[in-house]
XYZ file of C-alpha atoms in Angstrom:
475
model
C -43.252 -51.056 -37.296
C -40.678 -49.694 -39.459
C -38.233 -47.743 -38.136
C -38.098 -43.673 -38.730
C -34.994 -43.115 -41.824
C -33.759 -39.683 -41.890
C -32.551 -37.805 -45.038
C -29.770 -36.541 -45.217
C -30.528 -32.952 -45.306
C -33.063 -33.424 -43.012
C -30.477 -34.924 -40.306
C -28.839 -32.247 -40.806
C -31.114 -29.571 -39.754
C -32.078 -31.707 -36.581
C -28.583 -31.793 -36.008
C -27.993 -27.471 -35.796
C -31.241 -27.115 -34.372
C -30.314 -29.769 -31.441
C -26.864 -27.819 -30.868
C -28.403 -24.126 -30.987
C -30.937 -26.346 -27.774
C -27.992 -27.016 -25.864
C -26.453 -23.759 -25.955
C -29.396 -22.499 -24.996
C -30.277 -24.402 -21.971
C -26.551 -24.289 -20.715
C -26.793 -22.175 -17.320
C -25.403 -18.618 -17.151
C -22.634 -18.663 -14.804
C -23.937 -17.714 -11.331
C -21.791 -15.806 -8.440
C -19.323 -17.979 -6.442
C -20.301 -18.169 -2.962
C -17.614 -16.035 -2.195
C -19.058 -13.236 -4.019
C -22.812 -13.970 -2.758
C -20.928 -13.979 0.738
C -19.674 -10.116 0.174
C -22.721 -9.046 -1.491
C -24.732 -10.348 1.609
C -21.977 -8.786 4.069
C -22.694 -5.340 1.949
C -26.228 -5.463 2.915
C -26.037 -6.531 6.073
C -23.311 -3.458 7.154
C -24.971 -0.789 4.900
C -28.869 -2.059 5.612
C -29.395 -1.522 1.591
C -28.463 -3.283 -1.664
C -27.319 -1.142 -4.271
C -29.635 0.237 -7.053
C -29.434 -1.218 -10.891
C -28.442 2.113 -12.252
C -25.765 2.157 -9.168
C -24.518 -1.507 -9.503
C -24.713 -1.751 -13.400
C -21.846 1.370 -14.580
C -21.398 -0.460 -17.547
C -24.544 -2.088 -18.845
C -23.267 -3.295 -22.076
C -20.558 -5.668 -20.726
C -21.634 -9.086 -19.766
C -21.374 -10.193 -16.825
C -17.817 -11.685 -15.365
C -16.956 -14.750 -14.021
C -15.648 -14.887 -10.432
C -13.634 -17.977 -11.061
C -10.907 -16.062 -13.309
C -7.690 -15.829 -11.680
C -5.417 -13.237 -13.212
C -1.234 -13.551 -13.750
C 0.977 -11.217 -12.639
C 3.448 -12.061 -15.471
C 0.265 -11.816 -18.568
C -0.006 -8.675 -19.656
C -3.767 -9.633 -20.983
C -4.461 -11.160 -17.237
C -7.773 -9.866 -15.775
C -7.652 -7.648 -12.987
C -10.524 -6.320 -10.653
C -9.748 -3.069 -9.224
C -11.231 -1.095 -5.920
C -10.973 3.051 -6.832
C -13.196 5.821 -5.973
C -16.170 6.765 -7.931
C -14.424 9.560 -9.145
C -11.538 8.341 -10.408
C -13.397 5.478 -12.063
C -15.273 8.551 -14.376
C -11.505 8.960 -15.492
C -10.512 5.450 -15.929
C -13.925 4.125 -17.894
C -12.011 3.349 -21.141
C -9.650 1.373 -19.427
C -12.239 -0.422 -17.321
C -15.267 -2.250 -17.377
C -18.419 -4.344 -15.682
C -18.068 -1.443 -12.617
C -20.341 -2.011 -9.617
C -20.884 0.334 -6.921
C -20.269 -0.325 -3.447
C -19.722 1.281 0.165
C -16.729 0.384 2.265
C -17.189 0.614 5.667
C -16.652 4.545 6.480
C -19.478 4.714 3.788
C -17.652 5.475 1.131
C -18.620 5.079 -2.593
C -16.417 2.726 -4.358
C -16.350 0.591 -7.410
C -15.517 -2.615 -8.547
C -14.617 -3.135 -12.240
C -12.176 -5.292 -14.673
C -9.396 -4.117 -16.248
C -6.371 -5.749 -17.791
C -2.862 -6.248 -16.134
C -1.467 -4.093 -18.938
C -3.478 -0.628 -18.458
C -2.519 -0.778 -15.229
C 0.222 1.632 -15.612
C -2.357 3.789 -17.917
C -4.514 4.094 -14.848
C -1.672 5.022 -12.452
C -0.740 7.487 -15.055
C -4.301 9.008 -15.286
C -4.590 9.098 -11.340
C -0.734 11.158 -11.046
C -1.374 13.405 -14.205
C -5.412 13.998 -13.500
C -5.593 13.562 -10.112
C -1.994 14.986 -8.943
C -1.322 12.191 -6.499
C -0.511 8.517 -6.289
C -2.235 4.770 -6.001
C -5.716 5.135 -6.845
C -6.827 1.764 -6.383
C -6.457 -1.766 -4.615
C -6.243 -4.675 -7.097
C -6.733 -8.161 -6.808
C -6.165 -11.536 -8.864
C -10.422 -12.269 -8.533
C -13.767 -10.562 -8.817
C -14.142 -12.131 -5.619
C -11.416 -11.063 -3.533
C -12.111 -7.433 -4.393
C -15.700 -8.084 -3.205
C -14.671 -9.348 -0.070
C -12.058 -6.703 0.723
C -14.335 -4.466 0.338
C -17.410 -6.339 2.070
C -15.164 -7.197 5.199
C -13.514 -3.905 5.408
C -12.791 -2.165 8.953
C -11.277 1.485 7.511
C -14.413 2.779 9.794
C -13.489 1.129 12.631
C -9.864 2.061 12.047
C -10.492 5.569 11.358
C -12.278 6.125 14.449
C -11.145 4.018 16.626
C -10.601 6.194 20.711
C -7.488 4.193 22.193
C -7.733 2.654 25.556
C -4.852 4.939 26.776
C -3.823 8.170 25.307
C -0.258 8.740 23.389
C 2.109 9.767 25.072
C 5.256 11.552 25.143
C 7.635 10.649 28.022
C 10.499 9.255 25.930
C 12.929 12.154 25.532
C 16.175 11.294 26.357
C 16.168 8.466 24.159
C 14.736 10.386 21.270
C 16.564 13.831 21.635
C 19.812 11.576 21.259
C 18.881 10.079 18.167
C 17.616 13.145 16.282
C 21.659 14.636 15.774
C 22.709 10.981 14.737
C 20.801 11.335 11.358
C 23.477 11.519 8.504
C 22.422 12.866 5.300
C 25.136 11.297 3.339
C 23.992 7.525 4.355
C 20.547 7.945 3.205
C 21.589 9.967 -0.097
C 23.725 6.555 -0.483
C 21.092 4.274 -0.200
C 18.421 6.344 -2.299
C 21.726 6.008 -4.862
C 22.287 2.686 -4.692
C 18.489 1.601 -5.083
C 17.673 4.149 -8.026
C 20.546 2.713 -9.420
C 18.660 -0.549 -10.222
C 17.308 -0.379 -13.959
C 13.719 -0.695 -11.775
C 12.659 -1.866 -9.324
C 9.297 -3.030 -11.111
C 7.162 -5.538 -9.006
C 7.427 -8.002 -11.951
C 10.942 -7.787 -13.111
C 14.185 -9.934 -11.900
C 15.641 -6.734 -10.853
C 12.453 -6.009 -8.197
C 13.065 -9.202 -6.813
C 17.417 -8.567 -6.128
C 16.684 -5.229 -4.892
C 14.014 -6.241 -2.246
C 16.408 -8.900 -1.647
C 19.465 -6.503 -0.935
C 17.462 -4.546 1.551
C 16.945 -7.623 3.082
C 20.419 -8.247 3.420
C 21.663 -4.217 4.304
C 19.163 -4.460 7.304
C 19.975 -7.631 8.432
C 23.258 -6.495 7.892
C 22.615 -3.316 10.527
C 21.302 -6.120 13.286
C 25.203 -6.880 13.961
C 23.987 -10.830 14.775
C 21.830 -9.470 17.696
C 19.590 -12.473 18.680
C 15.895 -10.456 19.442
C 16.498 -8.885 15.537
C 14.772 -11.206 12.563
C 14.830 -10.698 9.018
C 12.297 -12.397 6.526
C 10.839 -12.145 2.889
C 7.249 -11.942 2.801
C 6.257 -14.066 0.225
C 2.533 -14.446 0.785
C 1.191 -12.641 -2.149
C -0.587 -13.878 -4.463
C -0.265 -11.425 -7.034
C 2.898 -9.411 -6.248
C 4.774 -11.698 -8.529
C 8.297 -12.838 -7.930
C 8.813 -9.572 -5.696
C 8.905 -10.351 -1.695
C 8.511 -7.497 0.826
C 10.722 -7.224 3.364
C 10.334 -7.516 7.094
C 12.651 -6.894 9.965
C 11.481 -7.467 13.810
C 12.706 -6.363 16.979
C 11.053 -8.243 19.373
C 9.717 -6.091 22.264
C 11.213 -7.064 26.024
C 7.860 -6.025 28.247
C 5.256 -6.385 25.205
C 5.726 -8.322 22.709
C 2.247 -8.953 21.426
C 1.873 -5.125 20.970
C 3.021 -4.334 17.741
C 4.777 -0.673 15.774
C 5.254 -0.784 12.126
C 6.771 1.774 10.017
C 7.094 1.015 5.961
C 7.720 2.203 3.045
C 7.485 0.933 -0.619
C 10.251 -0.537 -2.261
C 9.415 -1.480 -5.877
C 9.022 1.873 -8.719
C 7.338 1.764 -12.084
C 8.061 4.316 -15.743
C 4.245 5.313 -16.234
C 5.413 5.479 -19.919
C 6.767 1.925 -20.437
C 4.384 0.493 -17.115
C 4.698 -3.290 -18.179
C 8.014 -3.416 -19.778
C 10.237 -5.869 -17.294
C 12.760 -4.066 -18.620
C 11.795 -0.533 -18.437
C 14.179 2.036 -16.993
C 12.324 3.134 -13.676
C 14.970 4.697 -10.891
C 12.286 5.574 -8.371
C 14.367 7.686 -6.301
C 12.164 9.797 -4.397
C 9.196 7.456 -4.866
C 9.857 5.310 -2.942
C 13.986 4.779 -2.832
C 13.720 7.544 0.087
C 11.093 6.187 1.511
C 13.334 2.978 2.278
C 16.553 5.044 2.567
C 14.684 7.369 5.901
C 13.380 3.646 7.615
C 17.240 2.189 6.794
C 18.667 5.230 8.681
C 16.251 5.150 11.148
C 17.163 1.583 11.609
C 20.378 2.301 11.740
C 20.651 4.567 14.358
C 18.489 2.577 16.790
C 20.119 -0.643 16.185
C 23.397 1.245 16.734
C 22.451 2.684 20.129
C 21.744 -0.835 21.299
C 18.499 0.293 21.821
C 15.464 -2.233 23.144
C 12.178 -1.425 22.719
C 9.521 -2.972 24.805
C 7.074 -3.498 22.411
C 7.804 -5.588 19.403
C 8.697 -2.709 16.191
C 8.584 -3.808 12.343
C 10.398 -2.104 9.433
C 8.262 -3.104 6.453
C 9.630 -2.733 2.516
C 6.258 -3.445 0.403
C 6.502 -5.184 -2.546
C 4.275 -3.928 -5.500
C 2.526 -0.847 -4.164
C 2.302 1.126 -7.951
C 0.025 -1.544 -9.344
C -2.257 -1.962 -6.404
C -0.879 -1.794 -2.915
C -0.727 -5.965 -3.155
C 2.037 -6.088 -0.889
C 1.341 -4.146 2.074
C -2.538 -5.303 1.824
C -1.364 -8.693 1.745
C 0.964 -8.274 4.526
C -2.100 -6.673 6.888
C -4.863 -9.158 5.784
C -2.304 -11.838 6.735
C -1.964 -10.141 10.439
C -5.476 -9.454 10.719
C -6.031 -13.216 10.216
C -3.895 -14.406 12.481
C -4.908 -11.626 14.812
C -1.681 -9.913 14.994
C -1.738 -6.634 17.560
C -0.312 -4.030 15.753
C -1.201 -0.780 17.765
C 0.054 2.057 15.066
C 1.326 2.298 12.048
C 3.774 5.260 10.137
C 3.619 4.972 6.087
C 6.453 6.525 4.702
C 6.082 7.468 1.039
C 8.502 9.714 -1.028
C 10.637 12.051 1.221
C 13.184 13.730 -0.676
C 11.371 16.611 -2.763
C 11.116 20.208 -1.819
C 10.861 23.394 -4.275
C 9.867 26.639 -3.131
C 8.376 28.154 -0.478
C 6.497 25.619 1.300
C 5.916 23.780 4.469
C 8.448 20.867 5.650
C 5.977 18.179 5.824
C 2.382 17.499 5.490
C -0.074 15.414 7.507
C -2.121 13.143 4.860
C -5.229 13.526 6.609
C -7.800 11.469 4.743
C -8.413 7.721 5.518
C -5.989 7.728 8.460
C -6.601 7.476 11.910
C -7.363 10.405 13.970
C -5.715 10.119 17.171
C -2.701 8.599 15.315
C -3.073 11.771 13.549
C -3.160 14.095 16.500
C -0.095 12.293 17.687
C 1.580 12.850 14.535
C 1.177 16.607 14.731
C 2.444 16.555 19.052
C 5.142 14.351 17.853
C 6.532 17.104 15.031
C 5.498 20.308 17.289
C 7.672 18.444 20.229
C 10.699 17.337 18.279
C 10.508 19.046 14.907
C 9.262 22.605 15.458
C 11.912 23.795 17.858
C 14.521 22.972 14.983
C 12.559 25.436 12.437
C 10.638 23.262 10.802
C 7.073 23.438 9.575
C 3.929 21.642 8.245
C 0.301 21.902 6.616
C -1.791 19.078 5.929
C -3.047 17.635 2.661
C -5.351 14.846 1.400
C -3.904 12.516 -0.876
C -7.774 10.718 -1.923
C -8.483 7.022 -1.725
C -5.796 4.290 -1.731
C -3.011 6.651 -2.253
C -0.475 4.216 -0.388
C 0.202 1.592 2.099
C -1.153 3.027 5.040
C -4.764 2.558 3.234
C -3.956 -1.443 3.812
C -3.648 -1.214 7.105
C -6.749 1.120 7.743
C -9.042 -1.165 5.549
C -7.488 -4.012 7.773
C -8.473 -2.329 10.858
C -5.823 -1.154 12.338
C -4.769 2.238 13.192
C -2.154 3.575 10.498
C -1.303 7.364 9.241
C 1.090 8.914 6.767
C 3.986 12.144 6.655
C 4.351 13.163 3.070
C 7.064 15.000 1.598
C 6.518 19.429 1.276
C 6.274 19.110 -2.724
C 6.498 21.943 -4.667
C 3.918 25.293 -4.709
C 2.585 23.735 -7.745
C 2.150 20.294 -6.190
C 4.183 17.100 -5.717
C 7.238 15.981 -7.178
C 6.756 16.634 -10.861
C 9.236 13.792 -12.191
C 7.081 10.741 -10.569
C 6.856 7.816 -12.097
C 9.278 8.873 -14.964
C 13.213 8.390 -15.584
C 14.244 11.684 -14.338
C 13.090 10.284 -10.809
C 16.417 10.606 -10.084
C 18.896 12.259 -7.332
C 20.294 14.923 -9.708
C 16.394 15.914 -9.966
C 16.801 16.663 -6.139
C 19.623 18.525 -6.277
C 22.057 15.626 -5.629
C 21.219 16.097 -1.943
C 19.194 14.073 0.544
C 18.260 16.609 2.849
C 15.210 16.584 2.563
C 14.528 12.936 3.827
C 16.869 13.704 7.081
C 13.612 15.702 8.562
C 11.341 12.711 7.807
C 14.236 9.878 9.135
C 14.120 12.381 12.340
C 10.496 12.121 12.555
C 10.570 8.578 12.120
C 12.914 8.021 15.273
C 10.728 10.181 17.139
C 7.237 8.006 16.449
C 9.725 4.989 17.171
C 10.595 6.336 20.186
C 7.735 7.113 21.431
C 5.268 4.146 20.304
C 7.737 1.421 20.986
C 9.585 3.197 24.249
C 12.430 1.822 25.679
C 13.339 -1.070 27.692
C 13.249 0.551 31.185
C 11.358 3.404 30.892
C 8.043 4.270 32.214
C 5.064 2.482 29.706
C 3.158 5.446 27.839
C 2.233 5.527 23.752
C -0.712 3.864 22.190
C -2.821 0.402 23.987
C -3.557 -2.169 22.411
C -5.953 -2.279 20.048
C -8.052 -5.389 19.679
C -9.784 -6.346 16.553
C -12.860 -8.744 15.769
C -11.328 -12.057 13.896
């Protein structure tokens, strides 16, 4: 037989029409295990899988590949995003492919792509539509942000009844810190950190200043051997910024964990991924830092032992995501750390007007961490004058959020505001002290309350064992 000769124009067509086959029979890309792991955790927890018209928000994207890891340094990077469904209906040109989920309090949240360089538009949206900060938990993968939110214990957290109830029975230790708080220290540091060009998550200068707050607390440890300093550099998308950590290791319970942090890197809403963009970040969150440094300092200066093991925390990149205070409490959680309470500091420094001292953030918080809270300002707070209201502050509004979706029992004091709202210079360059009156008396109330929880979670070597048990938590 002879053989079959092709034409030439005839080879050619066979030749498109075997190419346009291939394409065609090449597999869609399917969900990595990962993902199929969440979605299966979803619908195990909530007993339902989420409707088409829920799951699909934006039904003309394509679907997205799990495997796509973003950059923290490419502007272009993909990020996925956790936010509520209502600040999602805000954010929908800046964001696509949304799915709908439930976290574990039953909450509706979504899921959805955006790009590491609207990032700063969506903060933006959520201070200027939303009056508040955060707004979201981002992650480097599709698949991480379905399995925070699949594995998620802010349900547990929130409601979680201690083993033993808080108590107060730490006075004399605490009513001789209070007078010890000097306003002029903390106005220093809140001067020297604001005087950074930013302290931006991705920029050399967020990486010195974490690393000088590193050194100033060390520095306030005076070489005492149960007092450890570290950079936290287990963060996968937090860039070349560390968080800080300092321990005091507890004498009578060491595996029983305190934590009080703040967050230490700032962002210009109007320049949000310019290394280089001028960002002071005094009240938000350079007083946040400056209140735990002068609670620090007092306690470290009165020799003081605590018998359960304390942390000051400085979280790197909370304004694009709360990365470094969820990495920080994932990492616990998986190496099933104890921590028994948690106090989020966040901006301290601003009052205008006639209102209230300090407010309780009441929303995904603990509640008898909460109740505390309020017996620990009417015991040591209210005497002095001082008052409070309470306020919710919506979903991921700071760290504290971290540690609730982790599982563990965290709550938040947040600075009086104005009777308009909060500080009205956030995220901008007049975040600045001569915006608060070149004064930092404002933060002294919150470094006061801050020795009180101390006090009174971590006690003192010696003294009688009250405050919150342990909490245990599934690994």
């Amino acid at each position: 037989m002879k053989p079959f000769l092709l034409g030439p124009t005839t080879l050619l067509l066979s030749l498109v029409a075997s190419v346009v086959m291939v394409r065609s029979d090449t597999p869609r890309p399917v969900p990595s295990t990962a993902t199929r792991a969440a979605a299966a955790s979803h619908v195990a927890a909530t007993g339902e899988a989420p409707s088409l018209r829920r799951v699909r928000m934006d039904r003309t994207a394509a679907p997205v590949a799990t495997t796509t890891t973003s950059s923290p340094d490419d502007p272009f990077a993909p990020v996925y995003i956790v936010t509520s469904r209502e600040t999602y209906q805000g954010i929908r040109g800046m964001a696509r492919n949304a799915v709908a989920r439930r976290d574990s309090s039953g909450m509706p949240v979504l899921i959805s792509e955006t790009r590491a360089d609207r990032l700063g538009e969506i903060s933006r949206y959520v201070h200027v539509n939303e009056h508040r900060c955060g707004g979201y938990f981002a992650f480097p993968t599709r698949a991480q942000a379905e399995a925070f939110v699949a594995e998620g214990r802010a349900k547990e957290a929130m409601a979680k009844t201690l083993l033993a109830a808080y108590t107060l029975d730490n006075q004399d230790t605490v009513n001789g810190w209070l007078p010890q708080v000097q306003k002029q220290r903390i106005y220093d540091t809140i001067n020297h950190l604001s005087s950074y060009r930013n302290r931006y998550f991705a920029s050399t200068h967020g990486k010195t200043s974490a690393e000088w707050i590193r050194t100033h607390w060390q520095s306030l440890a005076a070489g005492r051997d149960d007092v450890t300093t570290e950079l936290f550099t287990a963060c996968s998308n937090c860039s070349t910024q560390p968080s800080v950590i300092l321990t005091i290791r507890g004498w009578d319970l060491p595996d029983e964990v305190v934590v009080l942090g703040a967050h230490l890197d700032s962002i210009n809403g109007n320049t949000p991924n310019d290394p280089n963009q001028l960002a002071p970040g005094a009240d938000d969150d350079a007083s946040g830092i400056a209140t735990l440094t002068e609670t620090l300092r007092i306690a470290l200066a009165d020799g003081w032992q605590p018998r359960r093991t304390v942390k000051f925390m400085g979280y790197a990149a909370e304004e694009v995501g709360l990365r470094g205070s969820n990495a920080i409490a994932q990492s616990f959680r998986a190496n099933g750390v104890n921590v028994v309470s948690v106090l989020q500091v966040d901006m301290t420094n601003y009052k205008f007007g006639a209102v209230t001292d300090m407010k309780l953030i009441t929303d995904y918080s603990n509640t008898a961490l909460k109740n505390f809270f309020i017996t620990l300002f009417d015991t040591y707070l209210a005497p002095t004058g001082l008052t409070r209201s309470n306020t919710a502050c919506g979903y991921a509004c700071s760290d504290h959020a971290s540690w609730t979706n982790a599982g563990y029992p965290a709550a938040m004091m947040f600075e009086a505001g104005g009777p308009n709202g909060s500080f009205p210079y956030i995220h901008t360059t007049q975040d600045t002290l001569a915006t608060m009156g070149e004064s930092a008396q404002h933060s002294v109330k919150f470094a006061q309350f801050a020795l009180a929880y101390l006090g009174e979670t971590a006690k003192t070597r010696g003294k009688l064992t009250g405050g919150p048990a342990q909490v245990h938590t599934a690994q």
